[in-house]
Structures are given as structure tokens and as C-alpha cells.
Short mmCIF file of N, CA and C in Angstrom, two decimals:
data_model
loop_
_atom_site.label_atom_id
_atom_site.label_comp_id
_atom_site.label_asym_id
_atom_site.label_seq_id
_atom_site.Cartn_x
_atom_site.Cartn_y
_atom_site.Cartn_z
N UNK E 1 53.49 4.56 167.62
CA UNK E 1 54.58 3.75 167.12
C UNK E 1 55.57 3.56 168.26
N UNK E 2 56.06 2.38 168.40
CA UNK E 2 56.99 2.06 169.48
C UNK E 2 58.34 2.71 169.26
N UNK E 3 59.00 3.06 170.35
CA UNK E 3 60.32 3.69 170.28
C UNK E 3 61.35 2.80 169.59
N UNK E 4 61.21 1.47 169.69
CA UNK E 4 62.21 0.58 169.12
C UNK E 4 61.94 0.23 167.65
N UNK E 5 60.82 0.66 167.10
CA UNK E 5 60.51 0.40 165.70
C UNK E 5 61.00 1.57 164.85
N UNK E 6 61.59 1.28 163.70
CA UNK E 6 62.04 2.38 162.84
C UNK E 6 60.84 3.14 162.28
N UNK E 7 60.99 4.44 162.15
CA UNK E 7 59.92 5.28 161.62
C UNK E 7 59.90 5.13 160.10
N UNK E 8 58.69 5.07 159.54
CA UNK E 8 58.54 4.99 158.09
C UNK E 8 58.99 6.30 157.46
N UNK E 9 59.52 6.26 156.24
CA UNK E 9 59.75 7.51 155.52
C UNK E 9 58.39 8.21 155.36
N UNK E 10 58.36 9.52 155.52
CA UNK E 10 57.08 10.21 155.51
C UNK E 10 56.46 10.22 154.13
N UNK E 11 55.22 9.79 154.08
CA UNK E 11 54.42 9.80 152.87
C UNK E 11 53.03 10.26 153.29
N UNK E 12 52.58 11.39 152.78
CA UNK E 12 51.33 11.99 153.23
C UNK E 12 50.14 11.05 153.05
N UNK E 13 50.02 10.42 151.91
CA UNK E 13 48.89 9.52 151.67
C UNK E 13 48.89 8.38 152.68
N UNK E 14 50.06 7.83 152.95
CA UNK E 14 50.16 6.74 153.92
C UNK E 14 49.89 7.25 155.34
N UNK E 15 50.36 8.45 155.65
CA UNK E 15 50.13 9.01 156.98
C UNK E 15 48.65 9.20 157.24
N UNK E 16 47.88 9.51 156.19
CA UNK E 16 46.44 9.67 156.35
C UNK E 16 45.75 8.33 156.60
N UNK E 17 46.36 7.24 156.16
CA UNK E 17 45.80 5.91 156.37
C UNK E 17 46.35 5.24 157.62
N UNK E 18 47.59 5.57 157.99
CA UNK E 18 48.29 4.92 159.10
C UNK E 18 49.04 5.96 159.92
N UNK E 19 48.32 6.79 160.67
CA UNK E 19 48.99 7.86 161.42
C UNK E 19 50.03 7.34 162.41
N UNK E 20 49.75 6.23 163.06
CA UNK E 20 50.70 5.72 164.06
C UNK E 20 51.96 5.15 163.44
N UNK E 21 51.95 4.95 162.14
CA UNK E 21 53.16 4.53 161.45
C UNK E 21 54.12 5.68 161.21
N UNK E 22 53.62 6.91 161.41
CA UNK E 22 54.43 8.10 161.14
C UNK E 22 54.59 9.02 162.34
N UNK E 23 53.69 8.89 163.31
CA UNK E 23 53.72 9.79 164.46
C UNK E 23 53.57 8.99 165.75
N UNK E 24 54.28 9.43 166.79
CA UNK E 24 54.17 8.78 168.09
C UNK E 24 53.04 9.36 168.92
N UNK E 25 52.68 10.61 168.68
CA UNK E 25 51.66 11.29 169.48
C UNK E 25 50.93 12.29 168.59
N UNK E 26 49.64 12.49 168.83
CA UNK E 26 48.87 13.43 168.01
C UNK E 26 49.45 14.84 167.97
N UNK E 27 50.11 15.28 169.01
CA UNK E 27 50.68 16.63 169.02
C UNK E 27 51.76 16.78 167.95
N UNK E 28 52.39 15.67 167.56
CA UNK E 28 53.38 15.73 166.48
C UNK E 28 52.72 16.14 165.16
N UNK E 29 51.48 15.74 164.97
CA UNK E 29 50.75 16.13 163.76
C UNK E 29 50.54 17.64 163.77
N UNK E 30 50.16 18.18 164.92
CA UNK E 30 49.95 19.62 165.03
C UNK E 30 51.23 20.40 164.76
N UNK E 31 52.36 19.83 165.12
CA UNK E 31 53.64 20.53 164.99
C UNK E 31 54.17 20.56 163.56
N UNK E 32 53.58 19.79 162.66
CA UNK E 32 54.06 19.73 161.28
C UNK E 32 53.57 20.93 160.48
N UNK E 33 54.40 21.96 160.41
CA UNK E 33 54.05 23.16 159.66
C UNK E 33 54.03 22.93 158.15
N UNK E 34 54.64 21.83 157.71
CA UNK E 34 54.66 21.53 156.28
C UNK E 34 53.37 20.86 155.80
N UNK E 35 52.44 20.58 156.72
CA UNK E 35 51.16 19.99 156.35
C UNK E 35 50.08 21.06 156.39
N UNK E 36 49.17 20.99 155.45
CA UNK E 36 48.06 21.94 155.45
C UNK E 36 47.13 21.64 156.62
N UNK E 37 46.30 22.59 156.94
CA UNK E 37 45.31 22.41 157.99
C UNK E 37 44.43 21.20 157.68
N UNK E 38 44.02 21.06 156.41
CA UNK E 38 43.18 19.93 156.02
C UNK E 38 43.92 18.61 156.15
N UNK E 39 45.20 18.57 155.77
CA UNK E 39 45.97 17.33 155.90
C UNK E 39 46.09 16.92 157.37
N UNK E 40 46.36 17.88 158.24
CA UNK E 40 46.45 17.57 159.67
C UNK E 40 45.10 17.08 160.20
N UNK E 41 44.02 17.71 159.76
CA UNK E 41 42.69 17.29 160.19
C UNK E 41 42.39 15.87 159.71
N UNK E 42 42.75 15.56 158.47
CA UNK E 42 42.53 14.21 157.93
C UNK E 42 43.30 13.16 158.72
N UNK E 43 44.55 13.45 159.03
CA UNK E 43 45.39 12.51 159.79
C UNK E 43 44.80 12.29 161.18
N UNK E 44 44.43 13.38 161.84
CA UNK E 44 43.88 13.25 163.19
C UNK E 44 42.52 12.55 163.18
N UNK E 45 41.72 12.75 162.15
CA UNK E 45 40.43 12.06 162.05
C UNK E 45 40.63 10.56 161.93
N UNK E 46 41.58 10.15 161.10
CA UNK E 46 41.86 8.73 160.96
C UNK E 46 42.39 8.16 162.27
N UNK E 47 43.26 8.89 162.92
CA UNK E 47 43.83 8.45 164.19
C UNK E 47 42.71 8.29 165.22
N UNK E 48 41.76 9.22 165.23
CA UNK E 48 40.65 9.14 166.17
C UNK E 48 39.81 7.88 165.90
N UNK E 49 39.54 7.60 164.63
CA UNK E 49 38.78 6.39 164.28
C UNK E 49 39.51 5.14 164.77
N UNK E 50 40.82 5.08 164.54
CA UNK E 50 41.60 3.92 164.96
C UNK E 50 41.61 3.78 166.48
N UNK E 51 41.80 4.89 167.18
CA UNK E 51 41.85 4.85 168.65
C UNK E 51 40.49 4.43 169.21
N UNK E 52 39.42 4.91 168.61
CA UNK E 52 38.08 4.54 169.06
C UNK E 52 37.84 3.04 168.83
N UNK E 53 38.23 2.55 167.66
CA UNK E 53 38.05 1.13 167.36
C UNK E 53 38.84 0.26 168.33
N UNK E 54 40.05 0.68 168.67
CA UNK E 54 40.85 -0.06 169.65
C UNK E 54 40.18 -0.05 171.02
N UNK E 55 39.62 1.08 171.39
CA UNK E 55 38.96 1.18 172.69
C UNK E 55 37.75 0.26 172.74
N UNK E 56 36.96 0.25 171.68
CA UNK E 56 35.77 -0.60 171.63
C UNK E 56 36.18 -2.07 171.64
N UNK E 57 37.19 -2.42 170.85
CA UNK E 57 37.63 -3.81 170.78
C UNK E 57 38.18 -4.30 172.11
N UNK E 58 38.85 -3.42 172.83
CA UNK E 58 39.43 -3.81 174.11
C UNK E 58 38.36 -3.98 175.18
N UNK E 59 37.26 -3.25 175.05
CA UNK E 59 36.15 -3.38 175.98
C UNK E 59 36.57 -3.25 177.43
N UNK E 60 36.10 -4.15 178.24
CA UNK E 60 36.38 -4.10 179.67
C UNK E 60 37.81 -4.48 180.00
N UNK E 61 38.51 -5.09 179.08
CA UNK E 61 39.89 -5.49 179.33
C UNK E 61 40.87 -4.36 179.07
N UNK E 62 40.35 -3.17 178.78
CA UNK E 62 41.18 -2.03 178.44
C UNK E 62 42.09 -1.67 179.61
N UNK E 63 43.37 -1.55 179.34
CA UNK E 63 44.36 -1.22 180.36
C UNK E 63 44.47 0.28 180.60
N UNK E 64 43.89 1.08 179.74
CA UNK E 64 43.93 2.53 179.92
C UNK E 64 44.62 3.25 178.79
N UNK E 65 45.51 2.61 178.10
CA UNK E 65 46.24 3.27 177.02
C UNK E 65 45.36 3.69 175.87
N UNK E 66 44.38 2.86 175.52
CA UNK E 66 43.50 3.19 174.41
C UNK E 66 42.68 4.44 174.71
N UNK E 67 42.15 4.52 175.93
CA UNK E 67 41.34 5.68 176.31
C UNK E 67 42.20 6.94 176.34
N UNK E 68 43.42 6.82 176.84
CA UNK E 68 44.33 7.97 176.89
C UNK E 68 44.64 8.47 175.49
N UNK E 69 44.91 7.56 174.56
CA UNK E 69 45.25 7.97 173.20
C UNK E 69 44.04 8.61 172.53
N UNK E 70 42.86 8.04 172.72
CA UNK E 70 41.66 8.63 172.14
C UNK E 70 41.46 10.04 172.67
N UNK E 71 41.65 10.23 173.96
CA UNK E 71 41.54 11.56 174.56
C UNK E 71 42.57 12.51 173.94
N UNK E 72 43.82 12.05 173.81
CA UNK E 72 44.88 12.90 173.25
C UNK E 72 44.59 13.30 171.81
N UNK E 73 44.07 12.36 171.03
CA UNK E 73 43.73 12.67 169.64
C UNK E 73 42.60 13.69 169.59
N UNK E 74 41.60 13.51 170.42
CA UNK E 74 40.47 14.46 170.43
C UNK E 74 40.92 15.84 170.88
N UNK E 75 41.82 15.90 171.85
CA UNK E 75 42.35 17.19 172.28
C UNK E 75 43.12 17.87 171.15
N UNK E 76 43.91 17.10 170.41
CA UNK E 76 44.68 17.66 169.30
C UNK E 76 43.74 18.17 168.21
N UNK E 77 42.67 17.43 167.93
CA UNK E 77 41.71 17.89 166.92
C UNK E 77 41.04 19.18 167.35
N UNK E 78 40.68 19.28 168.63
CA UNK E 78 40.05 20.51 169.12
C UNK E 78 41.01 21.69 168.99
N UNK E 79 42.28 21.44 169.32
CA UNK E 79 43.28 22.51 169.20
C UNK E 79 43.42 22.95 167.74
N UNK E 80 43.46 21.99 166.84
CA UNK E 80 43.57 22.30 165.41
C UNK E 80 42.35 23.09 164.93
N UNK E 81 41.17 22.65 165.33
CA UNK E 81 39.94 23.31 164.91
C UNK E 81 39.79 24.68 165.55
N UNK E 82 40.50 24.89 166.67
CA UNK E 82 40.42 26.17 167.36
C UNK E 82 41.25 27.26 166.71
N UNK E 83 41.92 26.93 165.61
CA UNK E 83 42.64 27.96 164.89
C UNK E 83 44.13 27.75 164.80
N UNK E 84 44.66 26.68 165.41
CA UNK E 84 46.09 26.41 165.28
C UNK E 84 46.37 26.03 163.84
N UNK E 85 47.45 26.51 163.30
CA UNK E 85 47.77 26.03 161.98
C UNK E 85 48.37 27.04 161.11
#
């Protein structure tokens, strides 16, 4: 989510469908102690799907941001699966 866009009021169901509407970076998902391990995993899984789709759609014209975000999401998922939570 862009710095100049207002953040949506937090809604768990919506966050699971639109992670970037609620979080600027995957590490923010990890930092939410009020979310269950499963909720954080669901949000990061959706974010990974979206980041992958953006990377594929961008193809050779990719400027680098899509690959970086996909990497960051995957790193956050690994950290979560490694016992953080």
C-alpha cells in the first residue's frame, strides 16, 4: 500500500483477501500478535499468490519490485512456519 493512500480500517476477512490494503510489508503481518498463527499464514499465502501473479504478469518488463516483494513474502512465511507466533 502506498504511503500516500489511507489505510483501510482493519478487517480480518478483508485482510485475507487484500493483504496490501492493510499492510505495507509482510513483516507487519508477523508483528500482529492479535492474529492467530493460522490467520497470519492465510494472509501471507494470499499475499504470496498476488505477488507471484504480478511477477508473472510483468514478465520481462519487471522493474524488480515484484520479485523483491515475492521474496519478502516468502521469507515472512518461512519465519512464521519456523515457529514465530
